[in-house]
Amino acid sequence: MYQGIIIAGFGGQGVVSMGILLAYAGMVDGKYVTFFPAYGAEMRGGTANCSVIISTDEIAAPVVGQPDSVVVMNEPSFSKFEPMLKPGGRLFINSSLVSSRSKRDDIEVIEIPVNKIAEEIGTLKIANMVMAGALIKHTGAIASEAVVKSLPKVYKRAKPEILKLNEVAVKRGAEY
Amino acid sequence: MAEKTLMKGNEALAEGAVRAGCRFFAGYPITPQNEVPEYMSWRLPQEGGFFIQAESEVAAINMLFGAASTGIRVMTSSSSPGISLKQEGISYCAGADLPIFYANVVRGGPGLGNIAPAQSDYFQATRGGGHGDYRVFVMAPNSVSEMANFPKRCYDVAFKYRVPSMILADGILGQMMEPVEFDFEPVDPSSFPEPDWAIGGDASGRERRVVKSYDLRPGRLEEWNKERAKRFERIEAEEVDWDGEGLDDCELLITSYGSCSRISKSAVKMAREDGLPVGLLRPITLYPFPKKAYQDLAKRVKNILVVEMSLGQFIEDVQLSVLGKVPIHFHGRPAGGIPTAEEIYDIVRKIMGK
Amino acid sequence: MKIVFEKTNGLTEVPMRYCPGCGHGVAHRLVAEVMEELGVTKRTVAVVPVGCSVFMDEYVNCDGIQGAHGRGPAIATGIKRSKPETVVISYQGDGDLASIGMAETIHSASRSENITIIFINNAIYGMTGGQMAPTTILGMRTTTSPAGRRAEINGFPIPMCELLSSLEGASYLARAALDKPAHIIRAKKYIKKAFETQIKGKGFSMVELLSPCPTDWGMTPKDAVERIRQEMIPRYPLGVFRDWEAEEKAKKEEKAAV
């Protein structure tokens, strides 16, 4: 199994923290992982993206050229990353914010209103966790228990009730 | 060993240095190495060490010169333009035989360039970098774990031979996160005996000592430089390190260092899946350069492909090693261009006529 | 026989090779005497500059380190922070301290780095052959201002004590001259106070010494000390510019008055 994932969105949508969580959970799950953020001036413009690789084999190239999965949390990310997706890959769309629809017929598209679901659970802040749940479900890259186990490790300063909400969000996303 | 932790390359580098006994860090902000001074600013005080944000890279390296003269393990880090500024002090450290350790998290150049990963400071790193006849012990990690584990080796070599040592990384290695496993137990620097050249502190009971790089007496500086060159000869004989794969039967040898070697490794894997005899040689030390490994392979392989993230610097050491015995091909991407495994493999196929 | 004068053991036996009438020899001796009198020779490191006084490490009887032009305060910082029990002095000329090393000077003062700077101001680059320095006074001829320094071309001389005195971190700043015994005795008092400032952990101290350079000034030693009196002291007035002890005392009195 090899999954090269690109996650993109606005700064503040938890794009980087979602990437770190997935990498951490992959490690907990016994996989090889790498995480690479877009950094510096690139991240000052209000958009953020990062790449994560999860693999059962040792990871050679640590950069994702052609992603197996792309997560687009906002509209600008759609136009930038949708064309990069590998044929047969998966496109995860935050349908609460992204109105564009892919015209490609060689990919699988998963649309999830993560903002709406997150607000239903209690806070918009966990929209990224809903998306994380959907991603691990569809790709099968990481066991969902590993993600739940990793939450308190990655969000060391989070209060227990917030961690609980994150856990619920991951589970709701996995139902999608 | 302890359980794996997920760390950013820059943080792993800083933690690795602390565990290897670093107790003094002077730095200055520059992307993409900012996590190193940030990490040191809270981590060093925990170990009774000292962190200072200097007024410039020039001041930082000279603070290092002073701190190193007291015999302790010191570190600075920067990225390309900042390392250029530090060359003055690095040359002084080399000239005064002070062991120091620093890291260059390379970005695109020349000039301000950009902040993307690059390998265009190879010449500067492997030829000394500053003025005068000297070299620096240079290690090129290709993973976050190696970022964490190489500082120890750098300190050991720097103190054994009294030379500067460095890690040549890049924006990928600095910014990426990977699981880290330390391959050594934390070192307690207070257990080290004070070097017999260290100055400062209580000097009663010993002769006074002077740390300096100058000698104006006729012929004396020449002798001193020759003595230092002998130490570099020993380094070349004893400290070379490299690894590789598919070397036993390869007809085409790809060679890359640092993060680029990981990408080349993917290309080797693609070639092997198609049954093509392709191998990878990856220098771990850039100075000393693994000349003999190349010379041995030059007797057997039909072609060599050098892949680096610059317009051709590392390739010169490969050329100097094989001395025209094998055709050398080149693929270089400068200033933030990162080659993909696919594009490398395309070149491999062209060379092999497949 | 009663010994009335002895060479300080703060100096080595190496004969100094400075020009006749040069101020460095006097300045070295004052530093050495202070080290001996305070009993800190065996725990002092002298950071030695680039320039004529590059040989200072041969003359003073303490540990030494010779570094890059202008970087003395940074080097001193590294030593002091690594081994705080060390008394660290940085001996610097005017080009070193006020030109190429201005940033290191200002920032070490603003950090109140617990070091002592001995600043030799002879208004000229000595070893390189008499070029204009940042402290060269207006009208003074040098090899790079052959018609005399002119403000409209070369700018104005920099008074370092005055410049640094506005910084909170500058704990002790004083300027003396090496032109006559009374001034030299005063200079030694200032140097001693600067050492004590550091030993008591009070922070940054600097003593500026107006010093003759007969060779590069193209003068006899006698005329050179005359120039200090006639031209330099009017531009660089002598005295104490910052004194932590007086300031602490004034603060206390102010509090008591309230």
Short mmCIF file of C-alpha atoms in Angstrom, two decimals, chain B:
data_model
loop_
_atom_site.label_atom_id
_atom_site.label_comp_id
_atom_site.label_asym_id
_atom_site.label_seq_id
_atom_site.Cartn_x
_atom_site.Cartn_y
_atom_site.Cartn_z
CA MET B 1 16.07 2.13 21.78
CA ALA B 2 13.29 4.51 22.71
CA GLU B 3 10.04 4.60 20.76
CA LYS B 4 9.84 6.51 17.52
CA THR B 5 8.69 10.10 17.56
CA LEU B 6 7.43 12.15 14.66
CA MET B 7 9.74 15.13 14.26
CA LYS B 8 10.42 17.92 11.83
CA GLY B 9 13.89 17.74 10.26
CA ASN B 10 15.05 21.03 11.74
CA GLU B 11 13.87 20.02 15.21
CA ALA B 12 15.47 16.60 14.90
CA LEU B 13 18.73 18.30 13.95
CA ALA B 14 18.55 20.54 17.02
CA GLU B 15 17.59 17.71 19.36
CA GLY B 16 20.30 15.50 17.88
CA ALA B 17 22.90 18.18 18.55
CA VAL B 18 21.73 18.65 22.15
CA ARG B 19 21.86 14.89 22.76
CA ALA B 20 25.34 14.87 21.24
CA GLY B 21 26.46 17.36 23.88
CA CYS B 22 25.84 20.77 22.30
CA ARG B 23 25.61 23.42 25.02
CA PHE B 24 25.93 26.66 23.08
CA PHE B 25 23.95 27.88 20.10
CA ALA B 26 24.09 31.28 18.40
CA GLY B 27 21.84 31.93 15.43
CA TYR B 28 19.91 34.38 13.34
CA PRO B 29 16.51 33.94 11.66
CA ILE B 30 16.39 32.80 8.04
CA THR B 31 13.98 30.45 6.25
CA PRO B 32 13.93 27.45 5.97
CA GLN B 33 15.97 26.75 9.16
CA ASN B 34 14.03 28.83 11.72
CA GLU B 35 12.88 25.84 13.75
CA VAL B 36 16.50 25.14 14.74
CA PRO B 37 17.08 28.36 16.77
CA GLU B 38 13.46 28.28 17.96
CA TYR B 39 13.92 24.78 19.33
CA MET B 40 17.32 25.59 20.85
CA SER B 41 15.93 28.67 22.62
CA TRP B 42 13.90 26.51 25.03
CA ARG B 43 15.74 23.21 24.81
CA LEU B 44 19.30 24.29 25.64
CA PRO B 45 18.42 25.98 28.96
CA GLN B 46 16.89 22.65 30.07
CA GLU B 47 20.36 21.13 29.80
CA GLY B 48 22.16 24.07 31.39
CA GLY B 49 23.24 25.27 27.95
CA PHE B 50 23.00 28.67 26.41
CA PHE B 51 21.09 30.05 23.43
CA ILE B 52 21.57 33.49 21.95
CA GLN B 53 19.93 35.20 19.00
CA ALA B 54 22.78 37.21 17.55
CA GLU B 55 22.55 40.57 15.79
CA SER B 56 23.71 38.99 12.53
CA GLU B 57 25.07 35.77 11.08
CA VAL B 58 28.52 37.33 11.29
CA ALA B 59 28.12 37.94 15.01
CA ALA B 60 26.65 34.47 15.51
CA ILE B 61 29.64 32.65 14.02
CA ASN B 62 32.03 34.82 16.00
CA MET B 63 30.13 34.05 19.21
CA LEU B 64 30.67 30.43 18.24
CA PHE B 65 34.38 31.08 17.73
CA GLY B 66 34.54 32.44 21.28
CA ALA B 67 32.42 29.71 22.83
CA ALA B 68 34.29 26.94 21.01
CA SER B 69 37.59 28.30 22.32
CA THR B 70 36.47 27.31 25.83
CA GLY B 71 36.35 23.67 24.72
CA ILE B 72 32.60 23.07 24.71
CA ARG B 73 30.38 21.65 21.95
CA VAL B 74 28.82 24.52 20.01
CA MET B 75 26.46 24.88 17.08
CA THR B 76 25.01 27.39 14.65
CA SER B 77 22.68 26.91 11.72
CA SER B 78 21.55 28.99 8.82
CA SER B 79 20.49 28.82 5.21
CA SER B 80 22.52 29.70 2.13
CA PRO B 81 22.83 33.53 2.28
CA GLY B 82 23.48 33.31 6.01
CA ILE B 83 26.10 30.61 5.59
CA SER B 84 27.89 32.87 3.09
CA LEU B 85 28.07 35.52 5.81
CA LYS B 86 29.40 32.99 8.29
CA GLN B 87 32.34 31.99 6.11
CA GLU B 88 34.58 34.61 7.71
CA GLY B 89 34.23 33.05 11.14
CA ILE B 90 34.33 29.47 9.84
CA SER B 91 37.71 30.23 8.26
CA TYR B 92 38.93 31.63 11.59
CA CYS B 93 37.73 28.49 13.40
CA ALA B 94 39.53 26.32 10.86
CA GLY B 95 42.64 28.48 11.19
CA ALA B 96 42.59 28.33 14.99
CA ASP B 97 41.89 24.55 14.96
CA LEU B 98 38.59 25.00 16.81
CA PRO B 99 36.04 22.19 16.52
CA ILE B 100 32.66 23.64 15.60
CA PHE B 101 29.47 22.21 14.16
CA TYR B 102 27.00 23.99 11.90
CA ALA B 103 24.23 23.18 9.49
CA ASN B 104 23.24 24.70 6.17
CA VAL B 105 19.57 24.10 5.34
CA VAL B 106 20.13 25.04 1.72
CA ARG B 107 17.71 27.21 -0.29
CA GLY B 108 17.70 28.43 -3.87
CA GLY B 109 20.38 30.90 -4.92
CA PRO B 110 22.40 32.83 -5.88
CA GLY B 111 21.64 36.05 -4.02
CA LEU B 112 18.40 36.09 -2.09
CA GLY B 113 17.23 33.35 -4.47
CA ASN B 114 14.17 31.71 -2.99
CA ILE B 115 13.31 29.61 0.02
CA ALA B 116 12.75 26.38 -1.87
CA PRO B 117 14.99 23.32 -1.35
CA ALA B 118 18.24 23.28 -3.34
CA GLN B 119 21.69 21.68 -3.43
CA SER B 120 23.57 24.60 -4.91
CA ASP B 121 25.93 25.19 -1.97
CA TYR B 122 27.91 22.00 -2.61
CA PHE B 123 31.08 23.78 -3.75
CA GLN B 124 30.97 26.15 -0.80
CA ALA B 125 30.53 23.30 1.68
CA THR B 126 33.03 20.80 0.31
CA ARG B 127 35.85 23.19 -0.61
CA GLY B 128 36.04 24.86 2.78
CA GLY B 129 33.90 27.86 1.94
CA GLY B 130 35.93 30.70 3.37
CA HIS B 131 39.44 31.94 2.62
CA GLY B 132 42.52 29.83 3.15
CA ASP B 133 43.56 26.19 2.81
CA TYR B 134 41.15 24.07 4.80
CA ARG B 135 38.23 21.73 4.47
CA VAL B 136 35.15 21.06 6.53
CA PHE B 137 33.89 17.59 7.45
CA VAL B 138 30.56 17.51 5.57
CA MET B 139 27.72 15.05 6.13
CA ALA B 140 24.66 14.86 3.91
CA PRO B 141 21.65 13.25 5.63
CA ASN B 142 18.69 12.09 3.55
CA SER B 143 16.08 11.51 6.25
CA VAL B 144 14.84 13.12 9.43
CA SER B 145 16.39 10.26 11.42
CA GLU B 146 19.76 11.05 9.90
CA MET B 147 19.26 14.74 10.67
CA ALA B 148 18.94 13.60 14.30
CA ASN B 149 21.83 11.16 14.35
CA PHE B 150 24.52 12.85 12.26
CA PRO B 151 25.36 15.74 14.64
CA LYS B 152 26.95 13.22 17.02
CA ARG B 153 29.29 11.97 14.30
CA CYS B 154 30.07 15.58 13.30
CA TYR B 155 31.10 16.47 16.86
CA ASP B 156 33.18 13.33 17.23
CA VAL B 157 35.12 14.05 14.04
CA ALA B 158 35.41 17.79 14.78
CA PHE B 159 36.95 17.12 18.20
CA LYS B 160 39.11 14.22 17.09
CA TYR B 161 40.79 16.22 14.31
CA ARG B 162 40.11 19.78 15.54
CA VAL B 163 38.32 20.85 12.37
CA PRO B 164 34.95 22.42 11.54
CA SER B 165 32.14 20.00 10.75
CA MET B 166 28.80 20.54 9.12
CA ILE B 167 25.56 19.07 7.91
CA LEU B 168 24.53 20.00 4.39
CA ALA B 169 20.74 19.67 4.32
CA ASP B 170 18.06 21.44 2.30
CA GLY B 171 14.54 22.80 2.64
CA ILE B 172 12.98 19.36 2.21
CA LEU B 173 15.01 17.80 5.02
CA GLY B 174 14.53 20.81 7.26
CA GLN B 175 10.78 21.07 6.84
CA MET B 176 9.61 17.48 6.44
CA MET B 177 8.43 15.29 9.31
CA GLU B 178 9.29 11.64 9.69
CA PRO B 179 9.50 9.15 12.53
CA VAL B 180 12.83 9.52 14.30
CA GLU B 181 14.85 6.90 16.07
CA PHE B 182 18.02 7.99 17.85
CA ASP B 183 20.85 5.51 17.42
CA PHE B 184 22.83 6.80 20.40
CA GLU B 185 22.25 7.54 24.08
CA PRO B 186 22.38 11.22 25.12
CA VAL B 187 25.92 12.35 25.82
CA ASP B 188 26.82 14.11 29.08
CA PRO B 189 29.36 16.75 28.07
CA SER B 190 30.37 17.38 31.68
CA SER B 191 31.96 13.93 31.58
CA PHE B 192 34.40 15.04 28.86
CA PRO B 193 37.88 16.04 29.99
CA GLU B 194 38.66 19.68 29.24
CA PRO B 195 40.70 19.87 26.02
CA ASP B 196 44.33 20.90 26.55
CA TRP B 197 43.88 23.86 24.22
CA ALA B 198 40.76 25.38 25.83
CA ILE B 199 40.98 28.91 27.22
CA GLY B 200 39.04 30.69 29.97
CA GLY B 201 37.90 29.68 33.42
CA ASP B 202 40.40 29.05 36.19
CA ALA B 203 43.85 28.94 34.60
CA SER B 204 45.85 28.58 37.81
CA GLY B 205 47.97 25.48 37.67
CA ARG B 206 48.46 25.60 33.94
CA GLU B 207 50.35 27.68 31.42
CA ARG B 208 48.40 30.46 29.76
CA ARG B 209 46.94 29.52 26.40
CA VAL B 210 46.24 31.45 23.23
CA VAL B 211 43.78 30.58 20.48
CA LYS B 212 44.66 32.18 17.18
CA SER B 213 44.87 31.61 13.46
CA TYR B 214 47.83 33.85 12.66
CA ASP B 215 51.56 33.27 12.67
CA LEU B 216 53.68 35.97 11.09
CA ARG B 217 57.03 34.26 11.68
CA PRO B 218 58.63 33.27 8.36
CA GLY B 219 57.70 29.74 7.33
CA ARG B 220 55.73 28.94 10.46
CA LEU B 221 52.26 29.35 8.94
CA GLU B 222 53.27 27.08 6.09
CA GLU B 223 54.30 24.38 8.56
CA TRP B 224 51.09 24.81 10.49
CA ASN B 225 48.99 24.52 7.33
CA LYS B 226 50.86 21.39 6.32
CA GLU B 227 50.25 19.87 9.72
CA ARG B 228 46.54 20.63 9.33
CA ALA B 229 46.57 19.10 5.84
CA LYS B 230 47.87 15.87 7.42
CA ARG B 231 44.79 15.81 9.60
CA PHE B 232 42.61 16.18 6.51
CA GLU B 233 44.52 13.31 4.91
CA ARG B 234 43.65 11.17 7.92
CA ILE B 235 40.03 12.23 7.64
CA GLU B 236 40.06 11.19 3.98
CA ALA B 237 41.52 7.82 4.95
CA GLU B 238 39.35 7.10 7.97
CA GLU B 239 36.05 8.96 7.90
CA VAL B 240 34.55 8.27 4.45
CA ASP B 241 30.97 7.05 4.49
CA TRP B 242 28.50 6.10 1.77
CA ASP B 243 25.81 3.58 1.01
CA GLY B 244 24.15 2.21 -2.04
CA GLU B 245 21.92 -0.42 -3.51
CA GLY B 246 21.92 -2.62 -6.54
CA LEU B 247 25.64 -2.10 -6.88
CA ASP B 248 26.58 -5.74 -7.43
CA ASP B 249 25.12 -6.10 -10.89
CA CYS B 250 24.23 -2.59 -12.06
CA GLU B 251 25.19 -1.42 -15.53
CA LEU B 252 23.97 2.11 -14.97
CA LEU B 253 24.88 3.84 -11.74
CA ILE B 254 22.75 6.72 -10.52
CA THR B 255 24.45 8.88 -7.94
CA SER B 256 22.90 11.57 -5.75
CA TYR B 257 23.25 12.84 -2.20
CA GLY B 258 20.87 14.19 0.43
CA SER B 259 17.15 14.40 -0.21
CA CYS B 260 17.79 13.98 -3.93
CA SER B 261 19.18 10.50 -3.29
CA ARG B 262 15.75 9.47 -1.99
CA ILE B 263 14.18 10.50 -5.30
CA SER B 264 16.88 8.67 -7.23
CA LYS B 265 16.18 5.62 -5.09
CA SER B 266 12.59 5.66 -6.31
CA ALA B 267 13.88 5.77 -9.90
CA VAL B 268 16.13 2.78 -9.19
CA LYS B 269 13.14 0.92 -7.83
CA MET B 270 11.13 1.66 -11.00
CA ALA B 271 14.02 0.45 -13.14
CA ARG B 272 14.44 -2.75 -11.17
CA GLU B 273 10.71 -3.48 -11.45
CA ASP B 274 11.20 -3.32 -15.21
CA GLY B 275 14.22 -5.59 -14.94
CA LEU B 276 16.83 -2.93 -15.73
CA PRO B 277 20.17 -3.29 -13.89
CA VAL B 278 20.36 0.14 -12.28
CA GLY B 279 22.06 0.93 -8.96
CA LEU B 280 22.46 3.89 -6.63
CA LEU B 281 25.57 5.23 -4.90
CA ARG B 282 24.87 7.81 -2.27
CA PRO B 283 27.74 9.59 -0.51
CA ILE B 284 26.99 10.16 3.18
CA THR B 285 30.15 12.21 3.69
CA LEU B 286 30.67 14.79 0.94
CA TYR B 287 34.05 15.71 2.36
CA PRO B 288 35.78 13.29 2.57
CA PHE B 289 34.36 12.13 -0.75
CA PRO B 290 34.02 8.36 -1.34
CA LYS B 291 36.40 8.40 -4.30
CA LYS B 292 37.38 4.76 -4.01
CA ALA B 293 33.78 3.55 -4.18
CA TYR B 294 33.38 5.38 -7.49
CA GLN B 295 36.73 4.14 -8.77
CA ASP B 296 35.78 0.55 -8.02
CA LEU B 297 32.40 0.91 -9.71
CA ALA B 298 33.95 2.68 -12.69
CA LYS B 299 35.65 -0.61 -13.54
CA ARG B 300 32.29 -2.34 -13.87
CA VAL B 301 29.44 0.00 -14.81
CA LYS B 302 28.77 1.24 -18.34
CA ASN B 303 27.28 4.63 -17.48
CA ILE B 304 26.97 6.97 -14.57
CA LEU B 305 24.04 9.37 -14.15
CA VAL B 306 24.54 12.22 -11.69
CA VAL B 307 21.32 13.73 -10.36
CA GLU B 308 21.49 16.80 -8.16
CA MET B 309 19.41 19.85 -7.31
CA SER B 310 21.89 22.28 -8.83
CA LEU B 311 23.39 22.95 -12.26
CA GLY B 312 26.43 20.78 -11.70
CA GLN B 313 28.57 20.93 -8.58
CA PHE B 314 28.50 17.45 -7.05
CA ILE B 315 29.19 16.08 -10.55
CA GLU B 316 32.71 17.52 -10.44
CA ASP B 317 33.70 15.25 -7.55
CA VAL B 318 32.29 12.28 -9.43
CA GLN B 319 34.30 13.29 -12.50
CA LEU B 320 37.44 13.72 -10.41
CA SER B 321 36.91 10.25 -8.96
CA VAL B 322 36.35 8.27 -12.15
CA LEU B 323 38.75 10.33 -14.30
CA GLY B 324 37.02 9.74 -17.60
CA LYS B 325 36.85 5.94 -17.29
CA VAL B 326 33.04 5.90 -17.68
CA PRO B 327 30.67 8.23 -19.54
CA ILE B 328 28.97 10.54 -17.05
CA HIS B 329 25.47 11.87 -17.71
CA PHE B 330 23.86 14.68 -15.84
CA HIS B 331 20.43 15.75 -14.65
CA GLY B 332 20.33 18.90 -12.54
CA ARG B 333 17.42 21.01 -11.33
CA PRO B 334 18.46 24.33 -9.74
CA ALA B 335 16.79 26.90 -7.52
CA GLY B 336 13.91 24.96 -6.08
CA GLY B 337 13.39 22.56 -8.95
CA ILE B 338 12.89 19.09 -7.50
CA PRO B 339 13.40 16.21 -9.92
CA THR B 340 10.74 13.52 -9.94
CA ALA B 341 11.48 9.80 -9.98
CA GLU B 342 9.63 9.62 -13.30
CA GLU B 343 11.82 12.18 -15.02
CA ILE B 344 14.95 10.46 -13.72
CA TYR B 345 13.70 7.12 -14.94
CA ASP B 346 12.99 8.58 -18.41
CA ILE B 347 16.64 9.61 -18.63
CA VAL B 348 17.75 6.20 -17.40
CA ARG B 349 15.79 4.52 -20.19
CA LYS B 350 17.21 6.87 -22.80
CA ILE B 351 20.78 6.16 -21.69
CA MET B 352 20.14 2.40 -21.67
CA GLY B 353 18.30 2.52 -25.00
CA LYS B 354 15.17 0.96 -23.51
#
